[in-house]
Each structure stands twice: as C-alpha cells, then as structure tokens.
Amino acid sequence: MSASIPFLDLKPQYKALEKQINERIQAVLNHGQFILGPEVEESENALSAYIGSKYCLTAASGTDALMMALMALGVGHGDEVITTPFSFFATAEVISLVGATPVFTDIQPDTYNMDPSKIEKAITSKTKAIMPVSLYGQPADFDEINAIGAKHGIPVIEDAAQSFGAPYKDKRSCNLSLVGATSFFPAKPLGCYGDGGAVFTNDEALFKKMAQIRVHGQESRYHHVVMGINGRLDTIQCAVLIEKLKRYDWELDRRNAIAARYTEVFNGMGQKCVAPLVKSDRGSVWAQYTVMVDDRNAFGAKLKDKGVPTSVHYPSPLHHQPVYASLRDRYQVPVAENVAKRVISLPIFSDMTNEQVDRVIQAVREVVG
Ligand SMILES: *Cc1c(COP(=O)(O)O)cnc(C)c1O
C-alpha cells in the first residue's frame, strides 16, 4: 500500500511562491525595519482591498485581534458576550481574558454555526457584544444576527479566524459586522509563516482605538491613554502575506473544487457520512471539510488504516473544558453537544493532488460500505 497522504501539506504552496516570498523576506532583512516596517501598511492595504473594508490592522495572532476588538468596544469585568459553544477555544478565551463571561447559545445542526433564533433569549442587561464564529470557513447568519444586535444596541464581532474572505451575499467574511477578526496561523485559509491575525472595520473611531490598543494604548510616543497590549504583526510576516494573498483566489477555487467532489459523493451516502451544508447565499473557504458520522472513532481508525488521516474539530463544546467547570451546567446546548460527538474532518488543502482527493473518496466509500 502507498504511504499515507498528509492531512495538510503547505510545502507545495511555498514551492509555487518561493521566488517572490524569498525576495520579499530578503527586502525586509535589507531595510531592517522589523517592527511596523513599510510592508505592514502595504499588507493592510492589500488585505482591506480584498475584504472590501475601509480599515485593516494586522495583529500578532487571531487571538490578539479578537482581544483588541473586545477591548476597543469596552468589554470588561462583569460583562457578558454571547457566542457559540462549538469553536476553537480562543473564541471563549478572549472573552474571559478581558474579564467578561462567555454566554453560549446553541448552533444549527447542518452548518454548525450559531442559531440566530437562540440569541435573543440570552440577552441580559450585561450583554456587551455578540460574537458569532464563521466556522470551518462558512459565514454565520450575519443579516439575522446584525438585526438582533441593532435592535438591542449590541455590537457584533465576527470571529472570522477560519473564514477570511468567504463570500456572503455581496460581501466578504471579515466585513460582515461592526468588526471582524481573522487569523493567519499557517494552517488557516490564508496563513503566514508563524502566528498572525488582523481586524477589519469600516468604523474610523473603532479603528483608531484598536490601533492604540495594538501598541500599549499609546496615543503618541510614550504617552499611554488606554490599556493596551503588544499586538503588532512582524514586518516579515506581512511581507509573506502580501505574496500569499495574490494566490488566494486560485487556492479557493481549488478548495471549492475538492469540496464539491467530496460533497457530490457523500450526498449519496445518507446518514452514513453527512456532508457539510453551505447555504446558497454564501460560500465557504474550507478551513476544514467536516462530516458527521455515527461512530467517529471507528470511521477515523479505518480511514487511518487506508492511509487517510483525519482530525476532530472539536471533540467537546467549550463549556465542557476543564477551565470552564463553573459554567458547565449553566447552558443547554443539545445540538452542539451532539455534533461535538459526531464530527470528523477530512484532508483538504489547495495543493492536494487529484490522486490524493481520489484516495480520500475511495477510502470513505470502502469504510462506509
Ligand atoms: C485559530 C482560531 C482562533 C485563534 O487564532 P490564532 O491566530 O491561533 O490566535 C480564534 N478563533 C477561531 C475560531 C480559530 O479557529
């Protein structure tokens, strides 16, 4: 039997961009402005142009980007932020880090995103923000969620860490609410070569606040007007992003084509392997291709035997994490609890070969029977 295929392989992507990326990195080494050098603003201009937002600020990570948004909106001690229980840990972590409490409302069983019909009941006088995640690359229901936010005067922050640029009606993820935060962690749809992230907004005042927060709350040199963090992204990482962004549309086409092949086959398998639903008014950028099966452990073990790796995003809802023991019994989120037991992700990346895609499909066919 041939060797296992990788779950994610970024080496072919680097090979395709090697010359441009090397030149860009070399240029930074030559000019030596490693912090807030010219490539930082150049990348921010390119990123905001791609997303369609007025402003972009790069950040040291997606986690810092989310935290800068929360801090700029004044979310802090005693406040509540309504979010999804089914996400990567950082979504809830940033809420707790600023001193607020995450309030988890249930998700939709087919898109895995927040269910807007569950949000309003969770609003209290302490609710200071609503923070949907566009999970696996597909935007959440922003029209509905923004309408709830507007009705109650509560800002909406998009955790777009997995969904950079995903289409939603005539807009793109990161620009679907007051502020969006993404991640450039290498494995994300648009990754740099280390940790990185960015915030996007059309609100000038909010942009200025986040820009201050990113540099220790500094208004001018050594004059600190608000509490901030060291949230800057390195110039070298911005230089890498400038070149990688130019290939992003091609990469999305590839991931969409792979996902379409998977979905066509899995749709014929009924409940044995449930393909992810992408709503017709939006698209996914396929951070993950995640199916639902009844016996996840057996499914994953059999695929592994056939050389196809899998991964679980995510094995438990956030309020079941040990650090959130005090919140564990506070929330009724049966859909998230059920989904967390059944989801399993298959390999998907832009430079996957057609042979690798065929092998995944063939292995799933054999396992499902
Ligand atoms: C990756 C991720 C984050 C955090 O991003 P980092 O760049 O790793 O800090 C936040 N939220 C979600 C949903 C993520 O997937």
Short mmCIF file of C-alpha atoms and ligand atoms in Angstrom, two decimals:
data_model
loop_
_atom_site.label_atom_id
_atom_site.label_comp_id
_atom_site.label_asym_id
_atom_site.label_seq_id
_atom_site.Cartn_x
_atom_site.Cartn_y
_atom_site.Cartn_z
CA MET A 1 0.00 0.00 0.00
CA SER A 2 1.24 3.52 -0.76
CA ALA A 3 2.22 5.91 2.03
CA SER A 4 -0.36 7.94 3.93
CA ILE A 5 -1.47 11.21 2.41
CA PRO A 6 -0.90 14.30 4.60
CA PHE A 7 -3.79 15.99 6.44
CA LEU A 8 -2.31 19.33 5.39
CA ASP A 9 0.80 20.00 3.27
CA LEU A 10 1.96 23.61 2.83
CA LYS A 11 5.26 22.76 1.09
CA PRO A 12 3.86 22.80 -2.50
CA GLN A 13 2.39 26.24 -1.81
CA TYR A 14 5.80 27.55 -0.75
CA LYS A 15 7.39 25.94 -3.84
CA ALA A 16 4.92 27.81 -6.05
CA LEU A 17 5.72 31.16 -4.41
CA GLU A 18 9.33 30.54 -3.40
CA LYS A 19 10.98 33.22 -5.52
CA GLN A 20 8.56 36.03 -4.62
CA ILE A 21 8.47 35.18 -0.92
CA ASN A 22 12.24 34.87 -0.65
CA GLU A 23 12.68 38.25 -2.34
CA ARG A 24 10.13 39.88 -0.06
CA ILE A 25 11.74 38.47 3.08
CA GLN A 26 15.19 39.46 1.81
CA ALA A 27 13.95 43.02 1.27
CA VAL A 28 12.88 43.22 4.93
CA LEU A 29 16.23 41.82 6.06
CA ASN A 30 17.91 44.52 3.98
CA HIS A 31 15.89 47.51 5.21
CA GLY A 32 15.83 46.24 8.78
CA GLN A 33 12.51 47.75 9.91
CA PHE A 34 11.30 44.56 11.58
CA ILE A 35 8.53 46.24 13.58
CA LEU A 36 5.91 48.32 11.72
CA GLY A 37 8.07 48.47 8.59
CA PRO A 38 6.55 49.54 5.25
CA GLU A 39 5.28 46.02 4.43
CA VAL A 40 2.88 46.25 7.40
CA GLU A 41 0.82 49.06 5.90
CA GLU A 42 1.24 47.62 2.40
CA SER A 43 -0.25 44.31 3.57
CA GLU A 44 -3.06 46.09 5.45
CA ASN A 45 -3.99 48.00 2.30
CA ALA A 46 -3.99 44.80 0.23
CA LEU A 47 -5.98 42.89 2.85
CA SER A 48 -8.65 45.58 3.28
CA ALA A 49 -8.93 45.96 -0.51
CA TYR A 50 -9.52 42.21 -0.81
CA ILE A 51 -12.08 42.15 2.00
CA GLY A 52 -13.79 45.39 0.94
CA SER A 53 -13.46 47.07 4.33
CA LYS A 54 -12.25 50.62 4.90
CA TYR A 55 -9.69 49.65 7.53
CA CYS A 56 -7.44 46.74 8.41
CA LEU A 57 -4.93 46.36 11.22
CA THR A 58 -2.66 43.35 11.28
CA ALA A 59 -2.14 41.73 14.67
CA ALA A 60 0.25 39.30 16.34
CA SER A 61 -2.36 36.49 16.24
CA GLY A 62 -6.04 35.87 15.70
CA THR A 63 -6.41 35.71 19.47
CA ASP A 64 -4.89 39.19 19.87
CA ALA A 65 -7.04 40.50 17.02
CA LEU A 66 -10.22 39.33 18.76
CA MET A 67 -9.00 40.73 22.08
CA MET A 68 -8.18 44.11 20.52
CA ALA A 69 -11.76 44.28 19.18
CA LEU A 70 -13.27 43.40 22.58
CA MET A 71 -11.04 45.89 24.41
CA ALA A 72 -11.79 48.68 21.92
CA LEU A 73 -15.53 48.09 22.43
CA GLY A 74 -15.01 48.46 26.18
CA VAL A 75 -15.97 44.87 27.05
CA GLY A 76 -14.64 44.06 30.52
CA HIS A 77 -15.35 42.88 34.05
CA GLY A 78 -18.93 41.90 34.80
CA ASP A 79 -19.95 41.97 31.14
CA GLU A 80 -21.35 39.09 29.08
CA VAL A 81 -20.61 38.17 25.47
CA ILE A 82 -22.95 35.81 23.62
CA THR A 83 -21.06 33.32 21.47
CA THR A 84 -21.05 29.77 20.15
CA PRO A 85 -20.09 26.79 22.32
CA PHE A 86 -18.75 25.00 19.24
CA SER A 87 -15.46 26.58 18.18
CA PHE A 88 -11.74 26.65 18.84
CA PHE A 89 -11.02 27.53 22.47
CA ALA A 90 -9.67 31.04 21.71
CA THR A 91 -13.21 32.29 20.92
CA ALA A 92 -14.24 31.95 24.56
CA GLU A 93 -10.77 32.52 25.97
CA VAL A 94 -10.55 36.15 24.77
CA ILE A 95 -13.91 36.93 26.39
CA SER A 96 -12.64 35.57 29.71
CA LEU A 97 -9.26 37.29 29.30
CA VAL A 98 -10.88 40.74 29.22
CA GLY A 99 -12.80 39.82 32.38
CA ALA A 100 -16.19 39.10 30.80
CA THR A 101 -18.23 35.87 30.80
CA PRO A 102 -18.94 33.87 27.64
CA VAL A 103 -22.64 33.03 27.27
CA PHE A 104 -23.06 30.02 24.98
CA THR A 105 -26.14 29.66 22.78
CA ASP A 106 -26.83 26.65 20.58
CA ILE A 107 -25.86 26.05 16.95
CA GLN A 108 -27.55 24.84 13.76
CA PRO A 109 -27.08 21.09 13.17
CA ASP A 110 -26.31 21.44 9.43
CA THR A 111 -23.96 24.47 9.19
CA TYR A 112 -22.54 24.16 12.73
CA ASN A 113 -22.84 27.96 13.06
CA MET A 114 -24.74 29.91 15.74
CA ASP A 115 -28.53 29.59 15.56
CA PRO A 116 -29.84 33.19 15.45
CA SER A 117 -33.18 32.10 16.92
CA LYS A 118 -31.43 31.22 20.20
CA ILE A 119 -29.62 34.53 20.71
CA GLU A 120 -32.32 36.95 21.84
CA LYS A 121 -33.34 34.85 24.84
CA ALA A 122 -29.76 35.03 26.13
CA ILE A 123 -29.55 38.84 26.10
CA THR A 124 -29.39 40.49 29.53
CA SER A 125 -28.53 43.97 30.79
CA LYS A 126 -24.91 42.74 30.97
CA THR A 127 -24.63 41.70 27.30
CA LYS A 128 -21.94 43.87 25.71
CA ALA A 129 -21.31 42.01 22.44
CA ILE A 130 -22.44 39.10 20.25
CA MET A 131 -19.56 37.12 18.77
CA PRO A 132 -20.51 34.56 16.09
CA VAL A 133 -17.82 32.36 14.56
CA SER A 134 -17.87 31.63 10.82
CA LEU A 135 -16.95 28.03 11.46
CA TYR A 136 -14.90 25.86 9.09
CA GLY A 137 -14.90 28.76 6.60
CA GLN A 138 -18.63 29.49 6.14
CA PRO A 139 -20.09 32.80 7.36
CA ALA A 140 -22.72 32.61 10.08
CA ASP A 141 -26.19 34.18 9.57
CA PHE A 142 -25.00 37.80 9.77
CA ASP A 143 -28.15 39.53 8.48
CA GLU A 144 -30.19 37.93 11.25
CA ILE A 145 -27.53 38.38 13.93
CA ASN A 146 -26.80 42.01 13.00
CA ALA A 147 -30.54 42.73 13.16
CA ILE A 148 -30.70 41.35 16.72
CA GLY A 149 -27.64 43.39 17.67
CA ALA A 150 -29.09 46.57 16.15
CA LYS A 151 -32.44 46.06 17.89
CA HIS A 152 -30.73 45.86 21.30
CA GLY A 153 -27.84 48.25 20.63
CA ILE A 154 -25.27 45.46 20.99
CA PRO A 155 -22.20 45.34 18.70
CA VAL A 156 -21.50 42.19 16.67
CA ILE A 157 -17.91 40.91 16.34
CA GLU A 158 -17.20 38.26 13.73
CA ASP A 159 -14.65 35.61 14.71
CA ALA A 160 -13.50 35.12 11.13
CA ALA A 161 -10.36 33.18 12.06
CA GLN A 162 -11.39 30.32 9.75
CA SER A 163 -13.24 32.27 7.07
CA PHE A 164 -11.00 35.02 5.62
CA GLY A 165 -12.82 36.47 2.61
CA ALA A 166 -15.63 33.90 2.39
CA PRO A 167 -18.47 35.29 0.24
CA TYR A 168 -21.75 36.23 1.93
CA LYS A 169 -24.32 37.82 -0.41
CA ASP A 170 -22.40 40.78 -1.92
CA LYS A 171 -19.83 40.95 0.89
CA ARG A 172 -16.93 39.01 2.28
CA SER A 173 -16.31 37.49 5.70
CA CYS A 174 -14.31 39.87 7.97
CA ASN A 175 -16.57 42.69 6.72
CA LEU A 176 -19.98 41.35 7.77
CA SER A 177 -20.46 43.24 11.04
CA LEU A 178 -19.04 46.19 13.01
CA VAL A 179 -15.68 44.45 13.32
CA GLY A 180 -14.22 41.15 12.11
CA ALA A 181 -11.09 39.40 13.32
CA THR A 182 -9.14 36.79 11.40
CA SER A 183 -6.11 34.57 11.95
CA PHE A 184 -3.07 33.98 9.74
CA PHE A 185 -1.92 30.90 11.69
CA PRO A 186 -0.19 28.79 8.99
CA ALA A 187 -2.98 26.19 8.75
CA LYS A 188 -5.78 28.76 8.32
CA PRO A 189 -7.15 29.50 4.82
CA LEU A 190 -4.73 32.45 4.47
CA GLY A 191 -1.70 31.68 6.60
CA CYS A 192 1.60 33.43 7.19
CA TYR A 193 4.83 31.72 8.37
CA GLY A 194 4.19 31.98 12.07
CA ASP A 195 1.42 33.44 14.22
CA GLY A 196 -0.56 36.35 12.83
CA GLY A 197 -4.01 37.91 12.58
CA ALA A 198 -5.92 41.05 11.63
CA VAL A 199 -9.00 43.12 12.43
CA PHE A 200 -11.25 44.75 9.85
CA THR A 201 -13.80 47.55 10.27
CA ASN A 202 -15.45 50.46 8.47
CA ASP A 203 -15.71 52.48 11.70
CA GLU A 204 -12.95 55.08 11.92
CA ALA A 205 -13.22 55.68 15.67
CA LEU A 206 -13.05 51.96 16.40
CA PHE A 207 -10.10 51.58 14.04
CA LYS A 208 -8.21 54.34 15.87
CA LYS A 209 -8.92 52.75 19.26
CA MET A 210 -7.70 49.36 18.06
CA ALA A 211 -4.58 50.97 16.58
CA GLN A 212 -3.80 52.46 20.01
CA ILE A 213 -4.52 49.21 21.82
CA ARG A 214 -2.18 47.35 19.45
CA VAL A 215 0.73 49.50 20.71
CA HIS A 216 0.24 49.52 24.50
CA GLY A 217 -2.60 52.05 24.40
CA GLN A 218 -0.17 54.66 23.09
CA GLU A 219 -1.55 57.88 21.57
CA SER A 220 1.88 59.28 20.79
CA ARG A 221 5.35 58.04 21.74
CA TYR A 222 5.46 57.17 25.48
CA HIS A 223 2.04 58.75 26.09
CA HIS A 224 -0.44 55.99 27.06
CA VAL A 225 -4.13 56.91 27.10
CA VAL A 226 -5.80 53.48 27.38
CA MET A 227 -4.74 49.99 28.47
CA GLY A 228 -3.33 48.06 25.53
CA ILE A 229 -1.21 45.10 24.52
CA ASN A 230 1.77 44.38 22.30
CA GLY A 231 -0.36 43.16 19.40
CA ARG A 232 1.72 44.01 16.33
CA LEU A 233 2.42 41.59 13.47
CA ASP A 234 6.10 41.32 12.41
CA THR A 235 7.07 43.06 9.16
CA ILE A 236 8.44 39.76 7.79
CA GLN A 237 5.05 38.07 8.25
CA CYS A 238 3.31 40.95 6.46
CA ALA A 239 5.77 40.57 3.57
CA VAL A 240 4.84 36.86 3.32
CA LEU A 241 1.12 37.70 3.40
CA ILE A 242 1.41 40.20 0.52
CA GLU A 243 2.66 37.44 -1.78
CA LYS A 244 0.37 34.70 -0.46
CA LEU A 245 -2.73 36.88 -0.90
CA LYS A 246 -2.03 37.08 -4.65
CA ARG A 247 -2.52 33.30 -4.94
CA TYR A 248 -5.52 33.14 -2.59
CA ASP A 249 -8.29 33.19 -5.23
CA TRP A 250 -6.65 30.34 -7.11
CA GLU A 251 -6.37 28.41 -3.84
CA LEU A 252 -10.05 29.00 -3.06
CA ASP A 253 -11.03 27.69 -6.49
CA ARG A 254 -9.04 24.55 -5.80
CA ARG A 255 -10.53 24.01 -2.35
CA ASN A 256 -14.03 24.63 -3.70
CA ALA A 257 -13.46 22.05 -6.44
CA ILE A 258 -12.22 19.45 -3.93
CA ALA A 259 -15.13 20.16 -1.57
CA ALA A 260 -17.60 19.87 -4.44
CA ARG A 261 -16.24 16.42 -5.35
CA TYR A 262 -16.44 15.24 -1.73
CA THR A 263 -19.96 16.57 -1.28
CA GLU A 264 -21.26 15.02 -4.51
CA VAL A 265 -20.11 11.58 -3.38
CA PHE A 266 -21.06 11.89 0.30
CA ASN A 267 -24.54 13.19 -0.51
CA GLY A 268 -25.21 9.71 -1.85
CA MET A 269 -24.31 8.11 1.49
CA GLY A 270 -27.21 9.50 3.52
CA GLN A 271 -26.70 9.39 7.28
CA LYS A 272 -23.60 7.21 6.99
CA CYS A 273 -21.48 10.22 6.10
CA VAL A 274 -23.24 13.58 6.29
CA ALA A 275 -21.62 16.27 4.10
CA PRO A 276 -21.46 19.86 5.42
CA LEU A 277 -24.21 22.21 4.21
CA VAL A 278 -23.17 25.51 2.64
CA LYS A 279 -26.15 27.86 2.34
CA SER A 280 -26.95 29.07 -1.19
CA ASP A 281 -26.40 32.79 -0.43
CA ARG A 282 -22.79 32.31 0.73
CA GLY A 283 -19.65 30.25 0.26
CA SER A 284 -17.01 28.55 2.35
CA VAL A 285 -13.24 28.99 2.17
CA TRP A 286 -12.92 25.45 3.56
CA ALA A 287 -10.68 25.85 6.59
CA GLN A 288 -11.96 22.33 7.26
CA TYR A 289 -14.09 19.82 5.41
CA THR A 290 -16.03 18.27 8.26
CA VAL A 291 -18.55 15.44 8.01
CA MET A 292 -20.78 13.80 10.62
CA VAL A 293 -20.76 10.06 11.22
CA ASP A 294 -22.30 7.91 13.95
CA ASP A 295 -19.17 6.08 15.10
CA ARG A 296 -16.41 8.64 14.69
CA ASN A 297 -13.69 6.56 16.33
CA ALA A 298 -14.25 3.55 14.09
CA PHE A 299 -14.56 5.74 10.98
CA GLY A 300 -11.28 7.54 11.77
CA ALA A 301 -9.42 4.32 12.64
CA LYS A 302 -10.50 2.59 9.41
CA LEU A 303 -9.51 5.60 7.29
CA LYS A 304 -6.14 5.70 9.03
CA ASP A 305 -5.58 2.05 8.08
CA LYS A 306 -6.15 3.10 4.47
CA GLY A 307 -3.60 5.92 4.72
CA VAL A 308 -6.12 8.74 5.11
CA PRO A 309 -5.63 10.91 8.20
CA THR A 310 -8.50 12.69 9.95
CA SER A 311 -8.81 15.25 12.73
CA VAL A 312 -11.61 16.30 15.09
CA HIS A 313 -12.74 19.94 15.20
CA TYR A 314 -13.86 19.96 18.02
CA PRO A 315 -14.23 17.00 20.38
CA SER A 316 -16.21 18.84 23.06
CA PRO A 317 -18.23 22.02 23.46
CA LEU A 318 -16.32 24.87 25.09
CA HIS A 319 -18.24 24.85 28.38
CA HIS A 320 -17.12 21.24 28.89
CA GLN A 321 -13.47 22.31 29.00
CA PRO A 322 -11.99 21.80 32.50
CA VAL A 323 -11.16 25.51 32.83
CA TYR A 324 -14.87 26.31 32.39
CA ALA A 325 -16.07 23.82 35.04
CA SER A 326 -18.03 26.65 36.71
CA LEU A 327 -20.04 27.21 33.50
CA ARG A 328 -20.62 23.55 32.66
CA ASP A 329 -24.19 23.21 33.92
CA ARG A 330 -25.32 26.72 33.07
CA TYR A 331 -26.07 26.16 29.38
CA GLN A 332 -28.49 23.90 27.50
CA VAL A 333 -26.91 23.39 24.07
CA PRO A 334 -28.01 19.89 22.97
CA VAL A 335 -27.22 20.42 19.28
CA ALA A 336 -23.61 21.45 19.99
CA GLU A 337 -23.20 18.54 22.41
CA ASN A 338 -24.46 16.05 19.84
CA VAL A 339 -22.45 17.50 16.96
CA ALA A 340 -19.24 17.50 19.02
CA LYS A 341 -19.60 13.71 19.39
CA ARG A 342 -20.04 13.07 15.67
CA VAL A 343 -17.88 15.48 13.62
CA ILE A 344 -14.67 14.43 11.89
CA SER A 345 -12.59 16.40 9.36
CA LEU A 346 -11.03 15.04 6.16
CA PRO A 347 -7.91 16.34 4.39
CA ILE A 348 -8.49 19.46 2.27
CA PHE A 349 -5.79 21.89 1.10
CA SER A 350 -5.24 23.86 -2.10
CA ASP A 351 -2.28 21.86 -3.39
CA MET A 352 -3.86 18.45 -2.81
CA THR A 353 -3.43 16.40 -5.97
CA ASN A 354 -6.39 14.82 -7.76
CA GLU A 355 -4.91 11.42 -6.86
CA GLN A 356 -4.96 12.36 -3.17
CA VAL A 357 -8.58 13.50 -3.45
CA ASP A 358 -9.48 10.23 -5.21
CA ARG A 359 -7.82 8.26 -2.43
CA VAL A 360 -9.86 10.03 0.26
CA ILE A 361 -13.09 9.39 -1.65
CA GLN A 362 -12.24 5.77 -2.31
CA ALA A 363 -11.28 5.17 1.33
CA VAL A 364 -14.53 6.72 2.59
CA ARG A 365 -16.50 4.58 0.11
CA GLU A 366 -14.84 1.42 1.40
CA VAL A 367 -15.31 2.38 5.07
CA VAL A 368 -18.95 3.40 4.71
CA GLY A 369 -19.68 0.32 2.58
C1 LIG B 1 -7.48 29.79 15.07
C2 LIG B 1 -8.67 30.41 15.72
C3 LIG B 1 -8.57 31.49 16.63
C4 LIG B 1 -7.25 31.99 17.14
O1 LIG B 1 -6.35 32.37 16.16
P1 LIG B 1 -4.76 32.34 16.49
O2 LIG B 1 -4.16 33.04 15.32
O3 LIG B 1 -4.36 30.91 16.59
O4 LIG B 1 -4.56 33.07 17.76
C5 LIG B 1 -9.73 32.05 17.11
N1 LIG B 1 -10.95 31.58 16.75
C6 LIG B 1 -11.09 30.55 15.91
C7 LIG B 1 -12.46 30.10 15.53
C8 LIG B 1 -9.95 29.90 15.38
O5 LIG B 1 -10.12 28.87 14.56
#
